[in-house]
Tab-separated table of C-alpha atoms in Angstrom:
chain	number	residue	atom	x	y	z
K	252	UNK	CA	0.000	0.000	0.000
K	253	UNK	CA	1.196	3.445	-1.104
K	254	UNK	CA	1.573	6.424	1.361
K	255	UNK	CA	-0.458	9.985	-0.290
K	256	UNK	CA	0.566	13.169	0.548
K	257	UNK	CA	-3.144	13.673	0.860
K	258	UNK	CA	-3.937	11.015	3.434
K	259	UNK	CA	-2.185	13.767	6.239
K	260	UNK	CA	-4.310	16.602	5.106
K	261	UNK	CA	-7.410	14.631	4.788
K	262	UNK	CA	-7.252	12.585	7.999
K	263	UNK	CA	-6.403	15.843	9.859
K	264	UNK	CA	-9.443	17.474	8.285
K	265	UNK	CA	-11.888	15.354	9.139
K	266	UNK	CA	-10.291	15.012	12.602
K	267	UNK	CA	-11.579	18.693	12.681
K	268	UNK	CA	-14.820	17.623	11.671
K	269	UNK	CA	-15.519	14.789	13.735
K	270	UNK	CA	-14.398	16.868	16.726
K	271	UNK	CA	-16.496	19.503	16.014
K	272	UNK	CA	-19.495	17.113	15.558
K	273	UNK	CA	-18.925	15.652	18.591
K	274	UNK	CA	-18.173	18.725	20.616
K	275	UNK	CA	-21.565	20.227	18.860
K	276	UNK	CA	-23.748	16.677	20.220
K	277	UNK	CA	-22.002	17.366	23.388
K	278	UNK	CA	-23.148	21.034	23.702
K	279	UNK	CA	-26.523	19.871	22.438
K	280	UNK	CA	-26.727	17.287	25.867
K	281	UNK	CA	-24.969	19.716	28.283
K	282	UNK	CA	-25.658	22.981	27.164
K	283	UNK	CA	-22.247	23.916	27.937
K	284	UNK	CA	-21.994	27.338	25.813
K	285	UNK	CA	-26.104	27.415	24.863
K	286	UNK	CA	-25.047	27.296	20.274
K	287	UNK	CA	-28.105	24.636	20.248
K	288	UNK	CA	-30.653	27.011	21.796
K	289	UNK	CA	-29.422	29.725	19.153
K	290	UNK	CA	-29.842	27.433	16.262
K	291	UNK	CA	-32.768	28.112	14.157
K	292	UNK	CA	-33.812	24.607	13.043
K	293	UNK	CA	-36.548	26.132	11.113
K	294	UNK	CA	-34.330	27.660	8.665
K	295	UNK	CA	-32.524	24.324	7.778
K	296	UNK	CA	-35.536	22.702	7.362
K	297	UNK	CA	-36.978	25.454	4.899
K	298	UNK	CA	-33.470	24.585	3.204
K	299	UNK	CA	-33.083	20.759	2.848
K	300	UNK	CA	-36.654	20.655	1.796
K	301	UNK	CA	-36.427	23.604	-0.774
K	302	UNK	CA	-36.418	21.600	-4.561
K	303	UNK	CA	-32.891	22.935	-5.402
K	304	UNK	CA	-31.410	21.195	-2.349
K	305	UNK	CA	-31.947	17.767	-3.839
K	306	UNK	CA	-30.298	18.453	-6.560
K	307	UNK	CA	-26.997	20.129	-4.857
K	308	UNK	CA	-27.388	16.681	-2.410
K	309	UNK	CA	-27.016	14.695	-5.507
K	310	UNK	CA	-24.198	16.643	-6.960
K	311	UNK	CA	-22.489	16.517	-3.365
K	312	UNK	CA	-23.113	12.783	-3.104
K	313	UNK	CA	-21.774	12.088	-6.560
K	314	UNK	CA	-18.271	14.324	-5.975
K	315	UNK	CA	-18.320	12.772	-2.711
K	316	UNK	CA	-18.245	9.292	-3.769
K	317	UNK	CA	-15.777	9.863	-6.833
K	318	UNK	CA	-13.267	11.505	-4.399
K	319	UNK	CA	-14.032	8.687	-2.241
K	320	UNK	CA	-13.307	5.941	-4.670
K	321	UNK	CA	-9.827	7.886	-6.092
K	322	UNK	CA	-8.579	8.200	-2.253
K	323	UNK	CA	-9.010	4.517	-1.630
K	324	UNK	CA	-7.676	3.310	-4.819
K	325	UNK	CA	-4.789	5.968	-5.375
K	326	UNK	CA	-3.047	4.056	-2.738
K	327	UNK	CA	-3.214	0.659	-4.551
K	328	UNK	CA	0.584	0.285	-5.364
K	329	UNK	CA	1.074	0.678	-9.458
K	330	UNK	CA	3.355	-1.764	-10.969
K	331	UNK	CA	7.378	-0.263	-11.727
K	332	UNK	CA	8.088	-1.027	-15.253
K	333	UNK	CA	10.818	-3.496	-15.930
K	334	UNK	CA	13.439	-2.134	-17.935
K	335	UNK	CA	15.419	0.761	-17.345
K	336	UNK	CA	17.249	2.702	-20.127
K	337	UNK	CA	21.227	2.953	-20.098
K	338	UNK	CA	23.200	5.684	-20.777
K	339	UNK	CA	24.016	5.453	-24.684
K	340	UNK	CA	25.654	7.111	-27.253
K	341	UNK	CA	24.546	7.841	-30.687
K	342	UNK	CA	21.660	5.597	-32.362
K	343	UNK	CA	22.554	2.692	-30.512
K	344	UNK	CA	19.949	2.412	-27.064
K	345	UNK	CA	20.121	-0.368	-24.205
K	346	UNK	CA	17.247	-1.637	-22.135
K	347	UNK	CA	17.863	-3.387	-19.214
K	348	UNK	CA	15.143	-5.810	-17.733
K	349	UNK	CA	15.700	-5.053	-13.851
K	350	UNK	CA	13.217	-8.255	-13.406
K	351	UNK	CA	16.163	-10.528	-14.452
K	352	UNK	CA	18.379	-8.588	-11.857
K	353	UNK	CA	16.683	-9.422	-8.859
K	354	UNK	CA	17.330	-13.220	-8.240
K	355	UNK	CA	21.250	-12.814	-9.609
K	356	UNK	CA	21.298	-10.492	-6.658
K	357	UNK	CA	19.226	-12.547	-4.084
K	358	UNK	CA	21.217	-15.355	-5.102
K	359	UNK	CA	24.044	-13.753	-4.288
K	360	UNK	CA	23.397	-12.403	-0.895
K	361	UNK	CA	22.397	-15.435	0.010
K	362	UNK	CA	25.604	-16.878	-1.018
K	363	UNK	CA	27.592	-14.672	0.147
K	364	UNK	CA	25.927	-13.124	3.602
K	365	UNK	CA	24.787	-15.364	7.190
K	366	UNK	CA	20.703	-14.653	5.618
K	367	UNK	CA	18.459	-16.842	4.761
K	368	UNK	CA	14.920	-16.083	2.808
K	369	UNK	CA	15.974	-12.857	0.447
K	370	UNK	CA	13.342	-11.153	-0.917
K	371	UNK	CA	13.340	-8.752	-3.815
K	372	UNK	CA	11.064	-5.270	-4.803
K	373	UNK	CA	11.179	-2.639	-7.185
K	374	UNK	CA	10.760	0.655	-6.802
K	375	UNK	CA	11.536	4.323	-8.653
K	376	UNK	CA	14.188	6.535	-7.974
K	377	UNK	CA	15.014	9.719	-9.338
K	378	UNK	CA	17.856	8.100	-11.911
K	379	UNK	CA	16.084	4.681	-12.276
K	380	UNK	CA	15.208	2.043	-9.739
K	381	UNK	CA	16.070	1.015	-6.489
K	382	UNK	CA	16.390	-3.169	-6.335
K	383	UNK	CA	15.176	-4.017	-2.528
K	384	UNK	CA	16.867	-6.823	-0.785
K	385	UNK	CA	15.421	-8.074	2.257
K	386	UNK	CA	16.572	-10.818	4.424
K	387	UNK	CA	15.999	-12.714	7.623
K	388	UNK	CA	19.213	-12.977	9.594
K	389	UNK	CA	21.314	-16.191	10.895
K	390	UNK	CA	21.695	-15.461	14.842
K	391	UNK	CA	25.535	-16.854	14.573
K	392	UNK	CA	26.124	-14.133	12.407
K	393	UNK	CA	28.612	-11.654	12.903
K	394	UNK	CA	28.133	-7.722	12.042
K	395	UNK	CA	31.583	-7.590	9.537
K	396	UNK	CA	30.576	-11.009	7.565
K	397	UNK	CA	27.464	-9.256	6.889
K	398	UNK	CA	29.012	-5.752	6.279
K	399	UNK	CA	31.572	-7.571	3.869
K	400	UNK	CA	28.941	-9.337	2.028
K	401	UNK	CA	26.701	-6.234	1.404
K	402	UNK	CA	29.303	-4.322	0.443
K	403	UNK	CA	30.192	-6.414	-2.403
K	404	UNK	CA	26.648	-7.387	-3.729
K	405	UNK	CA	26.228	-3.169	-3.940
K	406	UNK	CA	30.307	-3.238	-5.392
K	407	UNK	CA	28.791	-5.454	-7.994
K	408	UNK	CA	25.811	-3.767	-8.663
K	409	UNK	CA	27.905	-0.036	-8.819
K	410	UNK	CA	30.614	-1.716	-11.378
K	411	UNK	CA	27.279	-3.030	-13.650
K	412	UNK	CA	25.664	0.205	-13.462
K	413	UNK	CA	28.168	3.558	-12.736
K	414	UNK	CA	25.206	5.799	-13.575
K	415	UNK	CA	23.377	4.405	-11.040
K	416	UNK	CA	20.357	3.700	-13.329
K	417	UNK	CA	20.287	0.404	-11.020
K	418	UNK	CA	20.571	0.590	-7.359
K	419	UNK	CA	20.675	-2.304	-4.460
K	420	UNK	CA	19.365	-1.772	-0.597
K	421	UNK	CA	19.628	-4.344	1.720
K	422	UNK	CA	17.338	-4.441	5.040
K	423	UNK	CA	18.369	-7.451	7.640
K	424	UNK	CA	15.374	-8.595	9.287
K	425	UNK	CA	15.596	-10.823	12.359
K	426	UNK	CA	15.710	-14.404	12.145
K	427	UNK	CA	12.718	-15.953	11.044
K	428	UNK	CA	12.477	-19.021	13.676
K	429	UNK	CA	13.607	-16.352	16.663
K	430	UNK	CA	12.382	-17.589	19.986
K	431	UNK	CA	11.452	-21.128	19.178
K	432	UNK	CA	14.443	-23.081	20.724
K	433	UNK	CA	13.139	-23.693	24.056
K	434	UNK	CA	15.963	-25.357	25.757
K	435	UNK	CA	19.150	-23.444	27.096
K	436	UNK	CA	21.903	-24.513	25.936
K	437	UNK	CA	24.310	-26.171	28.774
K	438	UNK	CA	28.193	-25.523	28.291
O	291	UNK	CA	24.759	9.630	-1.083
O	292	UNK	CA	21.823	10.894	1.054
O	293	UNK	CA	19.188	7.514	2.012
O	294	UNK	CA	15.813	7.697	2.452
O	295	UNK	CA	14.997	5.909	6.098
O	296	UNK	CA	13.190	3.080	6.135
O	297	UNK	CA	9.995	3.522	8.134
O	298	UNK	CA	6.893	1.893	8.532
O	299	UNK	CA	3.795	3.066	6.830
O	300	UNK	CA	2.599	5.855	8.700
O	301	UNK	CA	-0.467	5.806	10.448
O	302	UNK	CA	-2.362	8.353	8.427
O	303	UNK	CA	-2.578	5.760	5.708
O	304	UNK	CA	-4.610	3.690	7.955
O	305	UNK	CA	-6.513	7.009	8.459
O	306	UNK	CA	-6.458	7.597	4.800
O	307	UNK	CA	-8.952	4.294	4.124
O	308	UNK	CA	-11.426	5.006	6.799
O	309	UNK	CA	-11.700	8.873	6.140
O	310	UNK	CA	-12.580	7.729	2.220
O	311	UNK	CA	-14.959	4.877	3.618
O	312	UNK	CA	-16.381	8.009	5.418
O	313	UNK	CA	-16.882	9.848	2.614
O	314	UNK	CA	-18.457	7.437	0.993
O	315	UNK	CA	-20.755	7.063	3.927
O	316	UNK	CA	-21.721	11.011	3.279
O	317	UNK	CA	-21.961	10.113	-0.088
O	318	UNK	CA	-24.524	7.718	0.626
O	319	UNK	CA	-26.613	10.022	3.114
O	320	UNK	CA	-26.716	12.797	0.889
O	321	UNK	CA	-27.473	10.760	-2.076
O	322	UNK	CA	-30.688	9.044	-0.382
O	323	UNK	CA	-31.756	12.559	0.413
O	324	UNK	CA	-31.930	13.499	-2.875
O	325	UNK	CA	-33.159	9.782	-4.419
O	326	UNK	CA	-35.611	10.214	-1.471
O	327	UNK	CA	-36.864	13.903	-2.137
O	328	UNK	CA	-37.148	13.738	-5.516
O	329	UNK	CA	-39.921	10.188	-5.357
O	330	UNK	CA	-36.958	7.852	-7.667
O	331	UNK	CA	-37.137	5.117	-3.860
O	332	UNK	CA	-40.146	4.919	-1.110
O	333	UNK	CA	-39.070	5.421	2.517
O	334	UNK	CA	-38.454	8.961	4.206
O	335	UNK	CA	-35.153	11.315	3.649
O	336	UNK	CA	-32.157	10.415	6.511
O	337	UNK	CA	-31.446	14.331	6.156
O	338	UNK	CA	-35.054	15.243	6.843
O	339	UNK	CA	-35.072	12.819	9.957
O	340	UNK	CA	-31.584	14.370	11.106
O	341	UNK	CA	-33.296	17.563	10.816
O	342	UNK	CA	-36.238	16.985	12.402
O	343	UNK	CA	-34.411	15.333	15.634
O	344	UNK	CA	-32.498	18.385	15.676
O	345	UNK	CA	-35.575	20.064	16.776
O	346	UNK	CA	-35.793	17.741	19.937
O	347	UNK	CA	-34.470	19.634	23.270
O	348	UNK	CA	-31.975	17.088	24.485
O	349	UNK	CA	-30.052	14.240	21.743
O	350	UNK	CA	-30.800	10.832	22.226
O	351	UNK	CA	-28.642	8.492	24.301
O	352	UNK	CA	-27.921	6.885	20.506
O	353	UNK	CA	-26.686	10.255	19.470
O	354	UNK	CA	-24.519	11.298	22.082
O	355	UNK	CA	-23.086	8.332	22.188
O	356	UNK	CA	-22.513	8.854	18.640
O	357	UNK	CA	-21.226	12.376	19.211
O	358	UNK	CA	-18.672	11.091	22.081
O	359	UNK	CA	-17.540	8.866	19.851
O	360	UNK	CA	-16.874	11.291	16.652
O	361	UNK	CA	-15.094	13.555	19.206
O	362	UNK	CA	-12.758	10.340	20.128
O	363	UNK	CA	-12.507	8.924	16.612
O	364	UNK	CA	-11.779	13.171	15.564
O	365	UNK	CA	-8.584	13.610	18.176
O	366	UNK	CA	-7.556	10.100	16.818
O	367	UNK	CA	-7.446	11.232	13.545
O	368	UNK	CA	-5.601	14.505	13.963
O	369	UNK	CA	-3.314	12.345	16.258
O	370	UNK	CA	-2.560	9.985	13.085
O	371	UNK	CA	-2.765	12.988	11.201
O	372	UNK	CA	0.704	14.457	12.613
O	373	UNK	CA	2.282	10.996	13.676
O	374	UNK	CA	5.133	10.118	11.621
O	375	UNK	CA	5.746	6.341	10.722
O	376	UNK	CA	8.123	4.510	12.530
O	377	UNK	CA	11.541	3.567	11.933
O	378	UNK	CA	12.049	-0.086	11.084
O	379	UNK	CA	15.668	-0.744	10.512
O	380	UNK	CA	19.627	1.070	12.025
O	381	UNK	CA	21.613	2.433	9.543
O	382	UNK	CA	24.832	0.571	8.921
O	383	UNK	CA	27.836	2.623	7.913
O	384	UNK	CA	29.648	2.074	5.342
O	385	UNK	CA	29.696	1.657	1.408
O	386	UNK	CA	26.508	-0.063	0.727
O	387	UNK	CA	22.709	1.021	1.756
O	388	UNK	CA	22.391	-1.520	4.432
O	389	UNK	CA	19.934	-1.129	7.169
O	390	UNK	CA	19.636	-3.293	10.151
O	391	UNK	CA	16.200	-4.189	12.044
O	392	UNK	CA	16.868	-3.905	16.437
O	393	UNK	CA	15.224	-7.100	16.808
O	394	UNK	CA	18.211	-8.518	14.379
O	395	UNK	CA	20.553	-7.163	16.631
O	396	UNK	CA	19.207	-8.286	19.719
O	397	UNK	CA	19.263	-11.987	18.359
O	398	UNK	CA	22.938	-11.431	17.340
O	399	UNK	CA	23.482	-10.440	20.697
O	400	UNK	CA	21.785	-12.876	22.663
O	401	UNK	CA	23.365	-15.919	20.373
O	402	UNK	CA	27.113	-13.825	21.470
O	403	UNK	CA	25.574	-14.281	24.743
O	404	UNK	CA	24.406	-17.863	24.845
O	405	UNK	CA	27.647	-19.036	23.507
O	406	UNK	CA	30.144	-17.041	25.890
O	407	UNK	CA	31.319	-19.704	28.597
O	408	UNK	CA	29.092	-19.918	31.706
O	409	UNK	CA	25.828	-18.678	30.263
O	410	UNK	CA	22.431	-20.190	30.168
O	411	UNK	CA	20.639	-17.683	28.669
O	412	UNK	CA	21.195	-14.656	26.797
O	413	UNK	CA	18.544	-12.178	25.967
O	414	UNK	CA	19.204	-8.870	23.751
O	415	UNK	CA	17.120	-5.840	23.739
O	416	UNK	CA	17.388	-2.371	21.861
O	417	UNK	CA	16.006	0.796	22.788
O	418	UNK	CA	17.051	3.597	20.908
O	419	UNK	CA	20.844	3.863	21.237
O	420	UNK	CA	21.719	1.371	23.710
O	421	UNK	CA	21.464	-2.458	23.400
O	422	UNK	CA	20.873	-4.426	27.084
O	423	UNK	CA	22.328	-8.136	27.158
O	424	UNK	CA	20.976	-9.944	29.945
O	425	UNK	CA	22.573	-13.360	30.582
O	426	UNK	CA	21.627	-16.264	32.999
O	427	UNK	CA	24.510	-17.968	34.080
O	428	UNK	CA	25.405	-21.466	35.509
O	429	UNK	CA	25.382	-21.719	39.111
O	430	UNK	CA	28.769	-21.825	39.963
O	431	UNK	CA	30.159	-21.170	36.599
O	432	UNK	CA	33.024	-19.093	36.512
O	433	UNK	CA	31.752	-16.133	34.176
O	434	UNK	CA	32.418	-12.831	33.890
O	435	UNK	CA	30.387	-10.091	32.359
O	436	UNK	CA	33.837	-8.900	30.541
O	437	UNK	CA	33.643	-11.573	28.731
O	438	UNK	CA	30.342	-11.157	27.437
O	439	UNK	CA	30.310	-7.875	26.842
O	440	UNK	CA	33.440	-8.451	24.660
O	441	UNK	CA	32.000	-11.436	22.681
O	442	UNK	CA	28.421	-9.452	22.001
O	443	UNK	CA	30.572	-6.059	20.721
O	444	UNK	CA	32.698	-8.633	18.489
O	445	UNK	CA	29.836	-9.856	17.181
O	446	UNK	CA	27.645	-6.388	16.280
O	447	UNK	CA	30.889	-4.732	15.611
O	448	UNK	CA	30.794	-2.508	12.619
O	449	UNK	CA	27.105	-3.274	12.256
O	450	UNK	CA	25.369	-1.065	14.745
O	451	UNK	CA	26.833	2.372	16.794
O	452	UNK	CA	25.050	1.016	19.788
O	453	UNK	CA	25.746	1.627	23.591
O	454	UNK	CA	26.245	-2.137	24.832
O	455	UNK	CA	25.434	-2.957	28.596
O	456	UNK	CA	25.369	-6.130	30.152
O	457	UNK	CA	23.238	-7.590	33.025
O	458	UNK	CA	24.560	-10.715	34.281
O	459	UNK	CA	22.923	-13.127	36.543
O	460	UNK	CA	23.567	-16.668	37.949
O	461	UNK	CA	20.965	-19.174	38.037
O	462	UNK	CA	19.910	-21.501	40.823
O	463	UNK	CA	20.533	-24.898	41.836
């Protein structure tokens, strides 16, 4: 699922206008500052019954429910395309298909780096695309072993691609079978 | 090379689904008012209903329940609203983009632990900065918390800039 910019601004406004429902029902049981005995009901009742009102409620309801619809799909992640131009010189154009990138470089971590269970993602970056590699550790790893064997899955990756139209990240996870051995072990 | 943290998905997102599922419950009231006012289905307008309760002195239980729980549901939005996602992983230094999760750590620390002479029982934990090792010891065993503390920064060297401390503890008989 995708992160919107809008999501903030949206959930903060109607934050404000669920509080100020509530704080309005709230006033209407307590009376606290007296806005319900100032409200003149009969005026909005002369107005949602007027014929134009029905109309503008079905105008509102249909803008409501397209916004609706685009704010819960917008978020639906769209799919990075698989090839990624390099730099080239002249008439002659390469296409690289990042797709058959991703296992050469899970294979390799898991080669070379105490991980077991790499997984692979796509995403955009401002010069191409960022290969994700994620991975559960080994617990009888050690932090250099798994410094050395990043470092030369991203050395590969850099030497492939100097423009960096092709980038690696690598996020160690914890084990995946953490906690299950229930014996201590007895030196 | 400047690298984008990773973090998980902020909580607004969460917020983002039920405000549009919200929305489309306003699209639905309003659009039943005008279905309703203008004869195309039978039944009575919500809106009108809303508005004639409006004209009772004091809400219903049903609605100020209701209203408590907008106000609730509103601070919990505007909460979300300016809450920024969490970090998931350490940043590792060095060439690559590698990132690090704390509960990796702590089970590279607790394995240092468990396989130090003497110990039982190792148990890592991160918060923040500093990584705690507590280790259960033999009874009787003759371990020293120098020793563990130097096998568990051997182990996470170069990997995390954490501050270690160690808790040591002997078992009983």
């Amino acid at each position: 699922m995708r992160t919107l910019a809008i999501d903030r601004v949206g959930a903060a406004l109607l934050g404000l206008v669920l509080l100020a429902a509530g704080a309005a029902v709230v006033d209407w049981r307590f009376d606290l500052v007296g806005a319900w005995d100032r409200l003149d009901t009969g005026l909005i009742r002369e107005t949602v019954e007027a014929d134009w009102f029905a109309w503008a409620a079905g105008g509102a309801a249909v803008v409501l429910a397209v916004v609706a619809l685009w704010w819960l799909f917008a978020r639906v992640p769209r799919p990075v395309e698989s090839g990624v131009r390099l730099g080239f010189s002249g008439a002659d154009r390469v296409d690289v298909d990042v797709r058959s990138i991703a296992p050469r470089l899970r294979e390799s971590l898991e080669q070379s780096a105490p991980v077991d269970h790499v997984t692979s993602s796509r995403s955009r970056t401002g010069t191409g695309q960022l290969v994700l590699l994620r991975a559960n550790v080994d617990p009888r790893a050690d932090g250099e072993s798994l410094r050395r064997a990043a470092d030369d899955v991203a050395a590969s990756v850099e030497a492939a691609f100097p423009d960096r139209e092709v980038t690696v990240r690598i996020l160690i996870d914890a084990p995946r079978r953490r906690g299950k051995r229930r014996t201590p072990r007895v030196h | 090379m400047s690298r984008q943290i990773p973090r998980r998905l902020p909580a607004a997102t969460w917020f983002g689904v039920v405000g549009a599922l919200l929305l489309a419950g306003f699209a639905v009231f309003a659009g039943q008012h005008a279905a309703a006012a203008r004869g195309w289905i039978d039944g009575p307008s919500w809106l009108l209903e809303t508005v004639a309760a409006l004209e009772d002195r004091e809400p219903s239980i049903w609605v100020s329940v209701g209203g408590i729980a907008a106000a609730l549901l509103g601070v919990w939005f505007l909460i979300a609203a300016f809450t920024p996602g969490r970090r998931t992983h350490l940043p590792v230094e060095g060439r690559c983009d590698l990132w690090v999760s704390p509960r990796a750590v702590e089970a590279l620390a607790a394995d240092a632990a468990e396989r130090s002479p003497g110990v039982l029982h190792g148990r890592g934990d991160v918060q923040r900065r500093r990584l705690r090792v507590s280790a259960l010891l033999a009874p009787g065993a003759d371990a020293g918390v120098v020793a563990i503390s130097e096998a568990v920064g051997e182990r996470i060297t170069g990997l995390a800039d954490l501050e270690l401390s160690v808790q040591a503890k002997e078992g009983g008989r």
